[in-house]
Coordinates of C-alpha atoms in Angstrom, one line a residue:
M7 CA -2.1 -13.2 41.4
D8 CA 0.5 -10.5 42.1
A9 CA -0.1 -6.8 42.2
P10 CA -0.1 -4.8 38.9
Q11 CA 3.3 -3.7 37.6
W12 CA 4.2 -0.2 36.5
L13 CA 5.1 -0.3 32.8
A14 CA 5.4 3.4 31.8
P15 CA 8.4 4.1 29.6
D16 CA 9.0 7.4 31.3
A17 CA 7.5 9.6 34.0
S18 CA 5.2 11.5 31.5
A19 CA 3.2 8.3 30.8
S20 CA 1.2 6.0 32.9
A21 CA 0.5 2.4 32.4
F22 CA -0.2 -0.7 34.5
A23 CA -0.2 -4.3 33.5
V24 CA -2.3 -6.7 35.5
P25 CA -0.3 -9.8 36.0
R26 CA -1.3 -12.8 33.9
P27 CA -2.7 -15.8 35.7
R28 CA 0.0 -18.4 36.4
D29 CA -1.6 -20.9 34.1
V30 CA -1.2 -18.6 31.0
A31 CA 2.0 -18.9 29.0
A32 CA 4.3 -15.9 29.3
D33 CA 5.7 -16.1 25.8
V34 CA 7.0 -12.9 24.3
P35 CA 5.8 -12.3 20.7
R36 CA 8.5 -13.4 18.2
G37 CA 8.8 -13.1 14.5
V38 CA 8.0 -10.8 11.6
R39 CA 4.4 -10.0 10.7
L40 CA 2.7 -7.7 8.2
L41 CA -0.4 -6.2 9.8
P42 CA -3.2 -4.8 7.5
Y43 CA -5.1 -1.6 8.2
F44 CA -7.9 -2.9 10.5
D45 CA -5.5 -5.2 12.5
V46 CA -3.3 -2.1 13.1
Y47 CA -6.3 -0.2 14.5
A48 CA -7.1 -3.1 16.9
Y49 CA -3.4 -3.4 17.8
R50 CA -3.2 0.4 18.5
V51 CA -6.4 0.7 20.5
G52 CA -5.9 -2.5 22.4
N53 CA -2.3 -1.9 23.5
Q54 CA -1.6 1.2 25.5
P55 CA 0.5 3.3 25.9
P56 CA 1.7 3.5 22.3
A57 CA 5.3 4.4 23.3
L58 CA 5.8 0.8 24.4
L59 CA 4.8 -0.6 20.9
Y60 CA 5.9 2.2 18.6
P61 CA 9.5 2.8 19.8
G62 CA 11.9 5.5 18.4
R63 CA 11.2 6.4 14.8
A64 CA 8.0 4.3 14.7
S65 CA 6.2 6.9 16.8
E66 CA 7.1 9.6 14.3
R67 CA 6.7 7.7 11.0
V68 CA 4.0 5.2 11.7
L69 CA 1.9 6.2 14.7
R70 CA 0.6 9.5 13.3
G71 CA -0.8 8.0 10.1
N72 CA -3.1 5.0 9.4
F73 CA -0.5 2.7 7.8
Q74 CA -0.2 -1.0 7.5
V75 CA 2.7 -2.0 9.8
L76 CA 5.7 -4.3 9.9
L77 CA 5.9 -5.9 13.3
V78 CA 9.2 -7.5 14.5
D79 CA 9.0 -9.3 17.8
G80 CA 5.8 -7.6 18.8
E81 CA 7.0 -4.0 18.2
V82 CA 6.3 -1.7 15.2
A83 CA 9.4 -1.8 13.1
G84 CA 8.2 -0.2 9.9
L85 CA 5.3 0.2 7.5
W86 CA 4.2 -1.3 4.2
H87 CA 1.9 -0.8 1.3
Q88 CA 0.5 -3.0 -1.5
R89 CA -0.5 -2.1 -5.0
R90 CA -2.5 -4.6 -7.1
S91 CA -2.4 -4.8 -10.8
G92 CA -4.3 -7.7 -12.3
R93 CA -2.9 -10.9 -10.9
R94 CA 0.2 -9.2 -9.5
I95 CA 0.7 -7.4 -6.2
E96 CA 3.6 -5.1 -5.5
V97 CA 4.5 -4.9 -1.8
T98 CA 6.7 -2.2 -0.6
V99 CA 8.1 -2.5 2.9
E100 CA 9.9 0.4 4.7
P101 CA 11.8 -1.1 7.7
L102 CA 12.9 1.6 10.2
A103 CA 16.1 -0.3 10.9
P104 CA 18.1 -2.9 8.9
L105 CA 16.7 -6.4 8.9
S106 CA 18.9 -9.4 9.7
R107 CA 19.1 -12.1 7.1
A108 CA 16.7 -14.3 9.2
R109 CA 14.2 -11.4 9.5
R110 CA 14.4 -10.7 5.8
S111 CA 13.7 -14.3 5.1
A112 CA 10.7 -14.2 7.4
L113 CA 9.5 -11.0 5.6
D114 CA 9.7 -12.8 2.3
D115 CA 7.5 -15.5 3.8
Q116 CA 5.0 -12.9 4.9
V117 CA 4.9 -11.3 1.5
A118 CA 4.3 -14.7 -0.1
R119 CA 1.4 -15.2 2.4
V120 CA -0.1 -11.8 1.3
G121 CA 0.0 -13.1 -2.3
E122 CA -1.7 -16.4 -1.3
I123 CA -4.5 -14.5 0.6
L124 CA -5.1 -12.1 -2.3
E125 CA -4.6 -14.8 -4.9
A126 CA -1.9 -12.8 -6.7
R127 CA 1.8 -13.1 -7.6
P128 CA 3.7 -10.9 -5.1
T129 CA 6.9 -8.9 -5.6
L130 CA 8.7 -7.3 -2.7
T131 CA 10.5 -3.9 -2.7
I132 CA 12.4 -2.7 0.3
G133 CA 12.2 1.1 0.3
E134 CA 10.3 4.1 1.3
V135 CA 6.5 3.9 1.3
T136 CA 5.5 7.1 -0.6
V137 CA 1.7 6.9 -0.3
G138 CA -0.1 8.4 2.7
G139 CA -1.9 6.3 5.3
H140 CA -4.8 4.1 4.3
A141 CA -4.3 4.7 0.5

């Protein structure tokens, strides 16, 4: 195994990554995911420093609250909220940057999956999440 690498985004942070064993795939996370509250907590606690995973506006808009997050290629790229009403579930996603057509399609698939898991008919709105964290 090689020596640990310095991963700090700037001189004010410190982070090291222990090199992965050579028999472990080095795949970079790809795709769009909607992480619920507890998964976000595990993602936040298990991955430090936060500046590497919450770039730009994500550190201001998402990191300070307890929000469900939109992940794009392993980085926090927005937040989301769901509101249930009977057999319907309204999902609002607030991307922090425009989504490509392919990523929007992947987001539609994720919202459909939320509906499957919660046994509800989902609808998707792209816009500002107006509720506070963990509402």
